[in-house]
Tab-separated table of N, CA and C in Angstrom:
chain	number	residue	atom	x	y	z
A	1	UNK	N	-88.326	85.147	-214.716
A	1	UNK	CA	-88.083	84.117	-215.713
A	1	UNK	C	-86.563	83.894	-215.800
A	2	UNK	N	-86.491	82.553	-215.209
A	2	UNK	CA	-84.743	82.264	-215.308
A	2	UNK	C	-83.831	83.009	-216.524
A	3	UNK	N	-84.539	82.333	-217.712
A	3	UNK	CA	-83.736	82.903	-219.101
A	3	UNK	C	-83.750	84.383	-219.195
A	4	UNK	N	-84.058	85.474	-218.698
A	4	UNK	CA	-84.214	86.795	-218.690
A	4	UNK	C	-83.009	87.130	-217.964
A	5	UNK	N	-82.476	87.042	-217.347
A	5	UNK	CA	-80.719	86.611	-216.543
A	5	UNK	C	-80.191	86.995	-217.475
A	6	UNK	N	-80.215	86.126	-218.629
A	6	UNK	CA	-78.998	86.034	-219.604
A	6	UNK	C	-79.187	87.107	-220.764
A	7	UNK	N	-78.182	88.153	-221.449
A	7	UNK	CA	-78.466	88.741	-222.264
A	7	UNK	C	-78.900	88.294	-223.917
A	8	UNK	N	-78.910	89.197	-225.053
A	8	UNK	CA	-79.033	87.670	-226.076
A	8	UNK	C	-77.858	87.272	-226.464
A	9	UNK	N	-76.910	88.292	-226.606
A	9	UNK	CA	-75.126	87.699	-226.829
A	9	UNK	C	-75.172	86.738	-225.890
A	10	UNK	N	-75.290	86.139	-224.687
A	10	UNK	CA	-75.089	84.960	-223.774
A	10	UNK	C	-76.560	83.588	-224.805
A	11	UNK	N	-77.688	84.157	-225.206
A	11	UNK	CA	-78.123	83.124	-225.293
A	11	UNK	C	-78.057	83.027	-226.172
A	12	UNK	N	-77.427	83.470	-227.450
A	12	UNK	CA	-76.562	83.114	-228.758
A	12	UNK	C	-75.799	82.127	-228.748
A	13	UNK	N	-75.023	82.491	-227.771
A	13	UNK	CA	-73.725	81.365	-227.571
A	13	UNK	C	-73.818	80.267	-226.887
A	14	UNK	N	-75.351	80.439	-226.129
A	14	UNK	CA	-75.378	78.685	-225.426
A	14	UNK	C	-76.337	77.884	-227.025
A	15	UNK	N	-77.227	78.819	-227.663
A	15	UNK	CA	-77.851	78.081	-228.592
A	15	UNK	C	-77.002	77.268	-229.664
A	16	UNK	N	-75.596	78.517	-229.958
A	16	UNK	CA	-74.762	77.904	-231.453
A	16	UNK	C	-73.956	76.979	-230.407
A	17	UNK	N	-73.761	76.932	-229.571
A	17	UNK	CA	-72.940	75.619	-228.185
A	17	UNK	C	-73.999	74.471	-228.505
A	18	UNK	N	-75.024	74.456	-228.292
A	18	UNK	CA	-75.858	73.430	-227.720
A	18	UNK	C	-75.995	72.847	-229.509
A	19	UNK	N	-75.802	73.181	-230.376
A	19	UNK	CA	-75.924	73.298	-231.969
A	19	UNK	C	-75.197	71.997	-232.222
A	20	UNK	N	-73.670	72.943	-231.917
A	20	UNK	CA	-72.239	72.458	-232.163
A	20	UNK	C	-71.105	72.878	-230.946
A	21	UNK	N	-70.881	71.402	-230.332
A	21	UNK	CA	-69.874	72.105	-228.756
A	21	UNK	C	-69.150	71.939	-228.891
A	22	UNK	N	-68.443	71.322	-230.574
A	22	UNK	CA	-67.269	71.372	-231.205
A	22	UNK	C	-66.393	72.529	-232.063
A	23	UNK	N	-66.880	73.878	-232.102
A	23	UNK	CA	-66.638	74.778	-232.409
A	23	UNK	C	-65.937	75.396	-232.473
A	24	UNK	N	-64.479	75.982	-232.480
A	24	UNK	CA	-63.630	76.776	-232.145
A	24	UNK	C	-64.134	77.814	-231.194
A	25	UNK	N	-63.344	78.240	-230.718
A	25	UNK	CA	-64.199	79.774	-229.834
A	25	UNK	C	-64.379	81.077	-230.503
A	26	UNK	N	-63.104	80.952	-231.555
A	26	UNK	CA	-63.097	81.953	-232.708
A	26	UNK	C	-64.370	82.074	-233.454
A	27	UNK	N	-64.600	80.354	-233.979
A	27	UNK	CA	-65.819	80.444	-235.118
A	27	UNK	C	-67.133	80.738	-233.992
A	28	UNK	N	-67.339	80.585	-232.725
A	28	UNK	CA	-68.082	80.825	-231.854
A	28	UNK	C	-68.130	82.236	-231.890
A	29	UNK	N	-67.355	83.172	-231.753
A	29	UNK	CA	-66.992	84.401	-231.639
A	29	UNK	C	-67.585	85.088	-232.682
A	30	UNK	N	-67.528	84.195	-233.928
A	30	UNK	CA	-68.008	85.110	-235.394
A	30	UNK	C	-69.339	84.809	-235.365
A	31	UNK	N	-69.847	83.496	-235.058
A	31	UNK	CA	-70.918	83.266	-235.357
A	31	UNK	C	-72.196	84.104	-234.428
A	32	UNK	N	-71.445	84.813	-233.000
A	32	UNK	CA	-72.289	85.586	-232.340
A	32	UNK	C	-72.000	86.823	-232.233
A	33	UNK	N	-71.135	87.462	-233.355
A	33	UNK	CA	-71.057	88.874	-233.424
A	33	UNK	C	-69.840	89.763	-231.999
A	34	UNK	N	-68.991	88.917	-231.646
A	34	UNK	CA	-68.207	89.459	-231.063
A	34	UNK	C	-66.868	89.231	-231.027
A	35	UNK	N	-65.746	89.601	-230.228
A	35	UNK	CA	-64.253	89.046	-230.640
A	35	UNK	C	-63.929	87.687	-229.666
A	36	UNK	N	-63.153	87.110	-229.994
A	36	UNK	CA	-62.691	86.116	-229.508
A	36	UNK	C	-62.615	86.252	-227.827
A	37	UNK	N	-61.804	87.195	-227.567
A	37	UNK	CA	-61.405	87.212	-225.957
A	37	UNK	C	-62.641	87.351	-225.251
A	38	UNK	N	-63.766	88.211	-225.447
A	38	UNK	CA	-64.913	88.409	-224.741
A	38	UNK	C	-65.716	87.339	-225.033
A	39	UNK	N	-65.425	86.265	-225.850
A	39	UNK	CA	-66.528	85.009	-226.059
A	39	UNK	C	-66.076	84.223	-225.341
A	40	UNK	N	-65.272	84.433	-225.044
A	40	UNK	CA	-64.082	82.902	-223.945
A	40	UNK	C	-64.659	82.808	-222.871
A	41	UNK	N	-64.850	84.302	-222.483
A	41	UNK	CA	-65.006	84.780	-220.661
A	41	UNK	C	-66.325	84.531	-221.032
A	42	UNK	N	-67.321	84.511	-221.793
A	42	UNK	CA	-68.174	84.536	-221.414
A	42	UNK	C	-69.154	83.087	-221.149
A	43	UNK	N	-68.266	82.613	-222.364
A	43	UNK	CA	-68.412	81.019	-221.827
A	43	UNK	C	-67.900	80.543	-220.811
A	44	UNK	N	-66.829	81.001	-220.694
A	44	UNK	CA	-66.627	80.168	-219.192
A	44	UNK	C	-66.847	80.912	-217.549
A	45	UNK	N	-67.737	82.018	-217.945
A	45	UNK	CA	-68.503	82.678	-217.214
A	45	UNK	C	-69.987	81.617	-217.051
A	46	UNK	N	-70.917	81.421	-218.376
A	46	UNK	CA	-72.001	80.382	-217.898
A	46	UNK	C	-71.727	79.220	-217.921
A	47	UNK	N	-70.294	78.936	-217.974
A	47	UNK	CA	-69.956	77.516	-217.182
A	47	UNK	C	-70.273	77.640	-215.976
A	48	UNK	N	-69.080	78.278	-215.184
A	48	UNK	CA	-68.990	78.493	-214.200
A	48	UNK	C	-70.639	78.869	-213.128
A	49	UNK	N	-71.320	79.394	-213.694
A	49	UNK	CA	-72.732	79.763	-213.953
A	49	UNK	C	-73.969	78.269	-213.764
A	50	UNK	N	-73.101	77.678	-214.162
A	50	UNK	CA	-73.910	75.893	-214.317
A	50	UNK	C	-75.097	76.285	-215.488
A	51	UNK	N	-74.903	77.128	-216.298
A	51	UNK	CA	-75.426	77.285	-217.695
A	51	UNK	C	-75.608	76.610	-218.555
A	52	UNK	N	-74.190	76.371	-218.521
A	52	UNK	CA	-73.360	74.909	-219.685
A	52	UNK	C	-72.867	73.432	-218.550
A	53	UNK	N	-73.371	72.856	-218.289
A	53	UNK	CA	-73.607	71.092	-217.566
A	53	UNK	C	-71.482	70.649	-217.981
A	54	UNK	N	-71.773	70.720	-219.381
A	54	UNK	CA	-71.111	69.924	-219.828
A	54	UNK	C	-70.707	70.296	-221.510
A	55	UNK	N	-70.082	69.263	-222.346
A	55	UNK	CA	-70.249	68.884	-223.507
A	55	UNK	C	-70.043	66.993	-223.801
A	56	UNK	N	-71.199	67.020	-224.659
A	56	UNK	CA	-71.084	65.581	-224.901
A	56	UNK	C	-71.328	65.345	-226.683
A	57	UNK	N	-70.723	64.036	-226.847
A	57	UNK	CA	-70.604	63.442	-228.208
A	57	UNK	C	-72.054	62.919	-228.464
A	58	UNK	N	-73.447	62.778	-229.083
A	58	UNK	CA	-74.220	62.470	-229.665
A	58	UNK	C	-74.196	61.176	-230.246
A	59	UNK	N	-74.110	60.327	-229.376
A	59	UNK	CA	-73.580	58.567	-229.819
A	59	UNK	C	-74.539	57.934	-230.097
A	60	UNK	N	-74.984	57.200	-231.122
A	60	UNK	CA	-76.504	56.464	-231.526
A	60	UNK	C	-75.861	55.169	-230.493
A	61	UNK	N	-76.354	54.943	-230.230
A	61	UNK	CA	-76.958	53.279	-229.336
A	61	UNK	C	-77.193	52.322	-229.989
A	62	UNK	N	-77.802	52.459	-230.599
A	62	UNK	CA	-77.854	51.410	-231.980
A	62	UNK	C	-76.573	50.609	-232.282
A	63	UNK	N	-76.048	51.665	-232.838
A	63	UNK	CA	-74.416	51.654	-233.691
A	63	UNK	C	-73.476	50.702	-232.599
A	64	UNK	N	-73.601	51.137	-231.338
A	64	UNK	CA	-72.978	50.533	-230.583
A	64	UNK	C	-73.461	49.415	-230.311
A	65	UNK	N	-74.581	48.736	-230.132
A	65	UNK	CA	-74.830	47.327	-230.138
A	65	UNK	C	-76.207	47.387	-228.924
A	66	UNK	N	-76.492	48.509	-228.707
A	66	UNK	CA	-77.565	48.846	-227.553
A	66	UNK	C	-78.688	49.082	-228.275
A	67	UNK	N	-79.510	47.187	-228.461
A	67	UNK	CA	-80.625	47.592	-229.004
A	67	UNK	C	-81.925	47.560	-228.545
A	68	UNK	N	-81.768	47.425	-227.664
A	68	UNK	CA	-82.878	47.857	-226.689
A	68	UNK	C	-83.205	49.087	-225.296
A	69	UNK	N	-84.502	49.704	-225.691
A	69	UNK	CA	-84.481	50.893	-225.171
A	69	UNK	C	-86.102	50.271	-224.450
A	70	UNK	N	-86.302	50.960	-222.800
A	70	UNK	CA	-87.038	50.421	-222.285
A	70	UNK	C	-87.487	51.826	-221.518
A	71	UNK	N	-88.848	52.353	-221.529
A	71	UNK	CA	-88.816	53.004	-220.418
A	71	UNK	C	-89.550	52.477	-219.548
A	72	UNK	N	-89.275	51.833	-217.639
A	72	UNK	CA	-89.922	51.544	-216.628
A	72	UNK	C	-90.514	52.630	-215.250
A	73	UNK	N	-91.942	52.424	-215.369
A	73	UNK	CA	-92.589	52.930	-214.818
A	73	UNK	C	-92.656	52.864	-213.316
A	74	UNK	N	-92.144	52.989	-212.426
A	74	UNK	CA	-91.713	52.422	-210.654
A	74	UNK	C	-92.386	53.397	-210.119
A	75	UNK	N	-93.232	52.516	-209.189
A	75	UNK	CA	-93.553	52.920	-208.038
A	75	UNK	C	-93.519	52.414	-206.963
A	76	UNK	N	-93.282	53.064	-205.822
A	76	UNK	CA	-92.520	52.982	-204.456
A	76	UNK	C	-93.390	52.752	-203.528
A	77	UNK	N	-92.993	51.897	-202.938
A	77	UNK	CA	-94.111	51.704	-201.264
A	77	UNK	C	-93.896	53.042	-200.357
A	78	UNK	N	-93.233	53.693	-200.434
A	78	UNK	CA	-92.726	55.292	-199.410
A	78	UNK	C	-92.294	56.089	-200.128
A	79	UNK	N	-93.359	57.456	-200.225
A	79	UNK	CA	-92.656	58.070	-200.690
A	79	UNK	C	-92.073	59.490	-199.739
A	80	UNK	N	-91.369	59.019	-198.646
A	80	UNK	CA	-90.984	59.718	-197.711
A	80	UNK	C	-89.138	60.332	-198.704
A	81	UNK	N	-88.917	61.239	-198.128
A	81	UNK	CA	-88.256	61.680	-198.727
A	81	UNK	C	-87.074	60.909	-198.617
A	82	UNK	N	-86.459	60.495	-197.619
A	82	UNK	CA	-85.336	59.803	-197.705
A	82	UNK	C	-85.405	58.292	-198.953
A	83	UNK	N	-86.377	57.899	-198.750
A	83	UNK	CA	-86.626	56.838	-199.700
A	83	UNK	C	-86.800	57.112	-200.605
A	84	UNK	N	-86.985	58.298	-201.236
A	84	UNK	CA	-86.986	59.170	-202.924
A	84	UNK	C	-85.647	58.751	-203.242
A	85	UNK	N	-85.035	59.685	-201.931
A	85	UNK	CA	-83.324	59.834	-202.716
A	85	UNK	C	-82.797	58.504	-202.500
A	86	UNK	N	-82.868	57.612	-201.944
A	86	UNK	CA	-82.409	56.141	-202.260
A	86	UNK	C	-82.337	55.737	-203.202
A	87	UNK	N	-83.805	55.933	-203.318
A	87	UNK	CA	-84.015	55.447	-205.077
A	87	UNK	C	-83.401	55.590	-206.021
A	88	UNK	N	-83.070	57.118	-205.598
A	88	UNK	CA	-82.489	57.992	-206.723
A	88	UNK	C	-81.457	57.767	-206.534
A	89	UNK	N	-80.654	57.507	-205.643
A	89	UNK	CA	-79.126	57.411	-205.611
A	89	UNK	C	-78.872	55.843	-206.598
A	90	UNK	N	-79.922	54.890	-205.646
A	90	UNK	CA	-79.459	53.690	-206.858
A	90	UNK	C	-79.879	53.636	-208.150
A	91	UNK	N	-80.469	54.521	-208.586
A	91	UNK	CA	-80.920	54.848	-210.448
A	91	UNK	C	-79.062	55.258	-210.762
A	92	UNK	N	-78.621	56.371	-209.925
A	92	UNK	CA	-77.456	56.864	-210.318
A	92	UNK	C	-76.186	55.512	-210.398
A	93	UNK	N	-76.218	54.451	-209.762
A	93	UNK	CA	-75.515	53.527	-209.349
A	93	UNK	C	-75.212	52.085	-210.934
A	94	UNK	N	-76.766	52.254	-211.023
A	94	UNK	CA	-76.992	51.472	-212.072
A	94	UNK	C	-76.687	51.967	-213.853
A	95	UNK	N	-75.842	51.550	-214.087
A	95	UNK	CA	-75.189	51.701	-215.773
A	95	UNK	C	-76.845	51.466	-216.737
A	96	UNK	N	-77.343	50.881	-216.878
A	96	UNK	CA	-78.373	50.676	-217.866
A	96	UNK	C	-79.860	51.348	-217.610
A	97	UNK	N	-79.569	52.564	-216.387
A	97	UNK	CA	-80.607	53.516	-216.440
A	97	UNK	C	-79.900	54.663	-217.005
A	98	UNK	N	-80.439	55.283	-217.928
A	98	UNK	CA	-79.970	57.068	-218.692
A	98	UNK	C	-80.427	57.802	-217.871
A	99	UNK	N	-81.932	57.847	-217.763
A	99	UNK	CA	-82.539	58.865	-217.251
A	99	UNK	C	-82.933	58.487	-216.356
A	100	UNK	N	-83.866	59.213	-215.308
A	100	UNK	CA	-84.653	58.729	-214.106
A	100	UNK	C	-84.939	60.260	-213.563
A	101	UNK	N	-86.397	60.163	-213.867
A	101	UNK	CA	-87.524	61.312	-213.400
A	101	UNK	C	-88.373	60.750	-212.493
A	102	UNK	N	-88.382	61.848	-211.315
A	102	UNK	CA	-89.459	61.740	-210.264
A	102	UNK	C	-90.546	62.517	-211.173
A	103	UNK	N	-92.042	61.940	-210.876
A	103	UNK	CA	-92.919	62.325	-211.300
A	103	UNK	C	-94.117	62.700	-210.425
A	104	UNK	N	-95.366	63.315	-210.935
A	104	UNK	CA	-96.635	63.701	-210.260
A	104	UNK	C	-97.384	62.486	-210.769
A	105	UNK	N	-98.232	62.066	-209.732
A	105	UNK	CA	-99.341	61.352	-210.348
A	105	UNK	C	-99.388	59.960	-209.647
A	106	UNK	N	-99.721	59.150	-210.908
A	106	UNK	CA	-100.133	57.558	-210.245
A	106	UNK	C	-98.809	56.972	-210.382
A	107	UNK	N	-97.215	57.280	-210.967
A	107	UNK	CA	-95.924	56.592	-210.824
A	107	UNK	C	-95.666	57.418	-210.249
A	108	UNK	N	-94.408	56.853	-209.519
A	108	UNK	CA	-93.084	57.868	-208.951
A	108	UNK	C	-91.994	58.089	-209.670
A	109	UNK	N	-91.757	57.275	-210.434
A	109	UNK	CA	-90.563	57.155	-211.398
A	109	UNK	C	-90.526	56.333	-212.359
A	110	UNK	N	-90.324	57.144	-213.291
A	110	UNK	CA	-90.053	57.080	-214.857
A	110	UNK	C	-88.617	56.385	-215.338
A	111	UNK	N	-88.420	55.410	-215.903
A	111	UNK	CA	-86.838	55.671	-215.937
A	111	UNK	C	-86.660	54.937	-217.367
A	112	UNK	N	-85.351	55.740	-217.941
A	112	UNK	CA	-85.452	55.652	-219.716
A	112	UNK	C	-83.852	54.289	-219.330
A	113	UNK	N	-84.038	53.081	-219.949
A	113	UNK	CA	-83.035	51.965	-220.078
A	113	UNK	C	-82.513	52.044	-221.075
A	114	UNK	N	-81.619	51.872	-221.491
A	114	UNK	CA	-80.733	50.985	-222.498
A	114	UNK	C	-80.353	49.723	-222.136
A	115	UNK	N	-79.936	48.415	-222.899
A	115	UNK	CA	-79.436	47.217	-222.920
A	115	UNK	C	-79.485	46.997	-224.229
A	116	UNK	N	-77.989	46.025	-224.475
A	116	UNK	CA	-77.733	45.378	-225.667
A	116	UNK	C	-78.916	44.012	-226.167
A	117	UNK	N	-79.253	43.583	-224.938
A	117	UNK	CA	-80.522	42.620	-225.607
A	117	UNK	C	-81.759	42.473	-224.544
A	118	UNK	N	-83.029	41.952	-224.886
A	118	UNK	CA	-83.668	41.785	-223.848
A	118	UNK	C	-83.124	41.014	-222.616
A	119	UNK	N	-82.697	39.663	-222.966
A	119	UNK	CA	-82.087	38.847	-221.398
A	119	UNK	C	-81.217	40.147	-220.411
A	120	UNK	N	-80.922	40.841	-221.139
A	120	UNK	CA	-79.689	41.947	-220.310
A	120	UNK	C	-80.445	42.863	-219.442
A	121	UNK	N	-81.515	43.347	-220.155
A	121	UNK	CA	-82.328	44.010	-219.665
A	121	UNK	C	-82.900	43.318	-218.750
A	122	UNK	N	-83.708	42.254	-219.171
A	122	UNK	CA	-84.811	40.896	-218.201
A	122	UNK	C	-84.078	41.357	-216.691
A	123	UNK	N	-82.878	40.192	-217.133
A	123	UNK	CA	-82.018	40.386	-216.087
A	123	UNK	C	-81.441	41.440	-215.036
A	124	UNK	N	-81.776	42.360	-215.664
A	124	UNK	CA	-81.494	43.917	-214.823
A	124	UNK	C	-83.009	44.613	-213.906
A	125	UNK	N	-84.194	43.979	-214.387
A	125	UNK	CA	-85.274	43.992	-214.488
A	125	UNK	C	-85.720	43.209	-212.715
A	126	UNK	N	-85.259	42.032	-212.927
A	126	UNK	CA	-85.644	40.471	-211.996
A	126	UNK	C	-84.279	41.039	-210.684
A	127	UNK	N	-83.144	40.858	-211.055
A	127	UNK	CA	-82.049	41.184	-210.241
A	127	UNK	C	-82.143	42.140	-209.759
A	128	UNK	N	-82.627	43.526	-210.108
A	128	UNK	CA	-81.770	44.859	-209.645
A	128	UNK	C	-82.742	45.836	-209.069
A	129	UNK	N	-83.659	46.114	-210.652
A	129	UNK	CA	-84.691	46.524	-210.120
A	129	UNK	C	-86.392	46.656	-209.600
A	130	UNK	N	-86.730	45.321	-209.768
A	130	UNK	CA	-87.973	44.814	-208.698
A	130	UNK	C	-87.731	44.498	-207.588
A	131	UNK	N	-86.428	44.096	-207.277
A	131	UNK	CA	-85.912	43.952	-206.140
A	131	UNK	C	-85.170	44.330	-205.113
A	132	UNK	N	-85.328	46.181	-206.007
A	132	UNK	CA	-84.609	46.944	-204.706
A	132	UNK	C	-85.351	47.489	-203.834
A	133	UNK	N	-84.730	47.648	-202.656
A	133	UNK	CA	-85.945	48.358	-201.475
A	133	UNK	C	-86.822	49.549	-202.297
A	134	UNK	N	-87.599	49.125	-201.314
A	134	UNK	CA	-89.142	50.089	-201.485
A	134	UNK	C	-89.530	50.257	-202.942
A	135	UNK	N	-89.039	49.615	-203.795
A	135	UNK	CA	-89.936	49.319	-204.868
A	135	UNK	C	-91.669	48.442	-204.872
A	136	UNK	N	-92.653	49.027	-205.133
A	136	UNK	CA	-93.745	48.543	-204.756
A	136	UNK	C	-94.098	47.754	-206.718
A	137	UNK	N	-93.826	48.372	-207.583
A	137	UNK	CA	-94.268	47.796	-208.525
A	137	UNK	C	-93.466	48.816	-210.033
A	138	UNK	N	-93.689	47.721	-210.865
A	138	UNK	CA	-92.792	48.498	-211.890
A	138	UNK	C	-93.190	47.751	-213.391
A	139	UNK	N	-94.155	48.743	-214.239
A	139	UNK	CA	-94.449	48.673	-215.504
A	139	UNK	C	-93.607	48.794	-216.604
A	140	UNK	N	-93.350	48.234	-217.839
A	140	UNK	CA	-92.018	48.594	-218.789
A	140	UNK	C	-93.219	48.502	-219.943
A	141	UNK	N	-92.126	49.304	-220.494
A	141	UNK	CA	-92.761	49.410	-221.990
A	141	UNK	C	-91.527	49.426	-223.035
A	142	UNK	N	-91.689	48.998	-223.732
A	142	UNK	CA	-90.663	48.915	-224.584
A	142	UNK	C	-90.439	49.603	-226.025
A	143	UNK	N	-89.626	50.602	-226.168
A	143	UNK	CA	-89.645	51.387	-227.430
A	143	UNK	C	-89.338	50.680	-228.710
A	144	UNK	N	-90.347	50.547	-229.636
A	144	UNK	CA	-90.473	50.007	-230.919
A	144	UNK	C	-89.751	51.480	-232.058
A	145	UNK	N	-90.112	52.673	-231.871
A	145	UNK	CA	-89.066	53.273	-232.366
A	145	UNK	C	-88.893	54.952	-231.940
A	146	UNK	N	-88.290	55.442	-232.491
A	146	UNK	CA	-88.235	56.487	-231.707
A	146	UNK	C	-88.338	57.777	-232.845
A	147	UNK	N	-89.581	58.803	-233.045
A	147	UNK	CA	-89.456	59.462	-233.952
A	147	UNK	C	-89.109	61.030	-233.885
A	148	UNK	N	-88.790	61.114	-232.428
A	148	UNK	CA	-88.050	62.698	-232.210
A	148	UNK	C	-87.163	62.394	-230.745
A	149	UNK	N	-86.043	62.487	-230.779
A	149	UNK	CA	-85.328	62.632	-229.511
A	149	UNK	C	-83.890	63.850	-230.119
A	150	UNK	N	-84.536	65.043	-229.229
A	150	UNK	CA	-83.576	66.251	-229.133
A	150	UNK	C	-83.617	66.829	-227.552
A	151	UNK	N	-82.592	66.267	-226.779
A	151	UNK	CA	-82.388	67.196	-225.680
A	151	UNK	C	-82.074	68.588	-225.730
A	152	UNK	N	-82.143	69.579	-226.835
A	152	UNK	CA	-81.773	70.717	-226.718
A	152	UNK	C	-82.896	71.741	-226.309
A	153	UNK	N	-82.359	72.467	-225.741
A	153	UNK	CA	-83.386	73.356	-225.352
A	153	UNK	C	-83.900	74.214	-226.682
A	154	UNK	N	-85.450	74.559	-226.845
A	154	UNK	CA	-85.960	75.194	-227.716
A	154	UNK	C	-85.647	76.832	-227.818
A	155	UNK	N	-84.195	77.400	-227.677
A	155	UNK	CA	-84.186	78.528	-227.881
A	155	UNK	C	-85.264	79.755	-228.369
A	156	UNK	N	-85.847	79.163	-229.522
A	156	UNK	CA	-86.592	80.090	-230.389
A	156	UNK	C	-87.758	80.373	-229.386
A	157	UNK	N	-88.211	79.638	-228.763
A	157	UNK	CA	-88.910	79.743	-227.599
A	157	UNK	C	-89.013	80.227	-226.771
A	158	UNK	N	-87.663	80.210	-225.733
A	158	UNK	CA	-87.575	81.611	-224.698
A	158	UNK	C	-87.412	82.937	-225.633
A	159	UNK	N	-86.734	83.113	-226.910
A	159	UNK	CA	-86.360	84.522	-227.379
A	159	UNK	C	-87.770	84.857	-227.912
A	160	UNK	N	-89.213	84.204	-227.815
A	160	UNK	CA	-90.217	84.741	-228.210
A	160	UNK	C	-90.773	85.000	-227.085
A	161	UNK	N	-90.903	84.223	-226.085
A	161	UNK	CA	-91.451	84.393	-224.774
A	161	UNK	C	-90.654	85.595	-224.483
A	162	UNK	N	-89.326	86.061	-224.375
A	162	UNK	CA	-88.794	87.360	-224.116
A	162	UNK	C	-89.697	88.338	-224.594
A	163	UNK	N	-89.611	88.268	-226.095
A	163	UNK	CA	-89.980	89.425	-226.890
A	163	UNK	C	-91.260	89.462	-226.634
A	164	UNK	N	-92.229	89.107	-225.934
A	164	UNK	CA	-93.465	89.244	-225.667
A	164	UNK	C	-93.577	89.514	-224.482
A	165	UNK	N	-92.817	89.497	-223.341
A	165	UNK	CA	-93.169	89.796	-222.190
A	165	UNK	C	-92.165	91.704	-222.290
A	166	UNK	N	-91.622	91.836	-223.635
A	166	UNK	CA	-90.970	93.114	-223.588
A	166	UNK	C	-91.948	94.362	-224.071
């Protein structure tokens, strides 16, 4: 089990990180029961680790003028591998895809949009992506609202799954 790697002083400090990645390292330090110098290294031990991705600001979309959220359903005429990662490279290419999951089943790809209005979207839709190679077909649905979005990982979760496999 990947998370079994990490001790719980390490998964303390990615949980109060993933919390707040605005923290001092000090108040990081207190808040997981150790001194400053050994909390530093150890964060930038599961950096280094690819533990910790990153840190990012929590920006509503809304606020910014992005009011439309779309997720499109694509599926591919090939799904040979080179034509996966095409795909995938131009999901990465395109600004008004967030996400983009390969999937099991009757789609190949999932992909979560943003745009400031529908025409923006339409338009990204008609232009970009029905009409990139090996696209065979592509369903949208459109989010009316959204009543849980937390990318954080469920800590409490692996530290029970621990304590039960102990």
């Amino acid at each position: 089990m990947p998370g079994s790697k990490l001790d719980p002083i390490d998964r303390h400090i990615l949980a109060e990180l993933q919390a707040d990645g605005r923290m001092t390292n000090v108040e990081l330090a207190r808040r997981v029961g150790i001194s400053a110098p050994p909390c530093l290294r150890r964060v930038r031990t599961l950096e280094e680790a690819g533990f910790i991705r990153g840190y990012h600001a929590d920006v509503d979309p809304r606020e910014l003028g992005f009011e439309v959220q779309v997720f499109a359903m694509v599926g591919l005429s090939s799904q040979a591998e080179a034509d996966l990662s095409a795909f995938e490279q131009k999901c990465r290419e395109w600004p008004l895809v967030r996400e983009c999951h390969m999937l099991n089943g009757e789609i190949d790809f999932i992909l979560k949009c943003v745009a400031p209005d529908l025409s923006t979207f339409q338009s990204f839709l008609t232009e970009k992506l029905t009409s990139a190679a090996n696209v065979a077909s592509v369903k949208t649905s459109l989010v009316i609202r959204c009543a849980k979005n937390d990318p954080a990982v469920p800590f409490e979760v692996l530290e029970d799954r621990l304590n039960q496999a102990s």
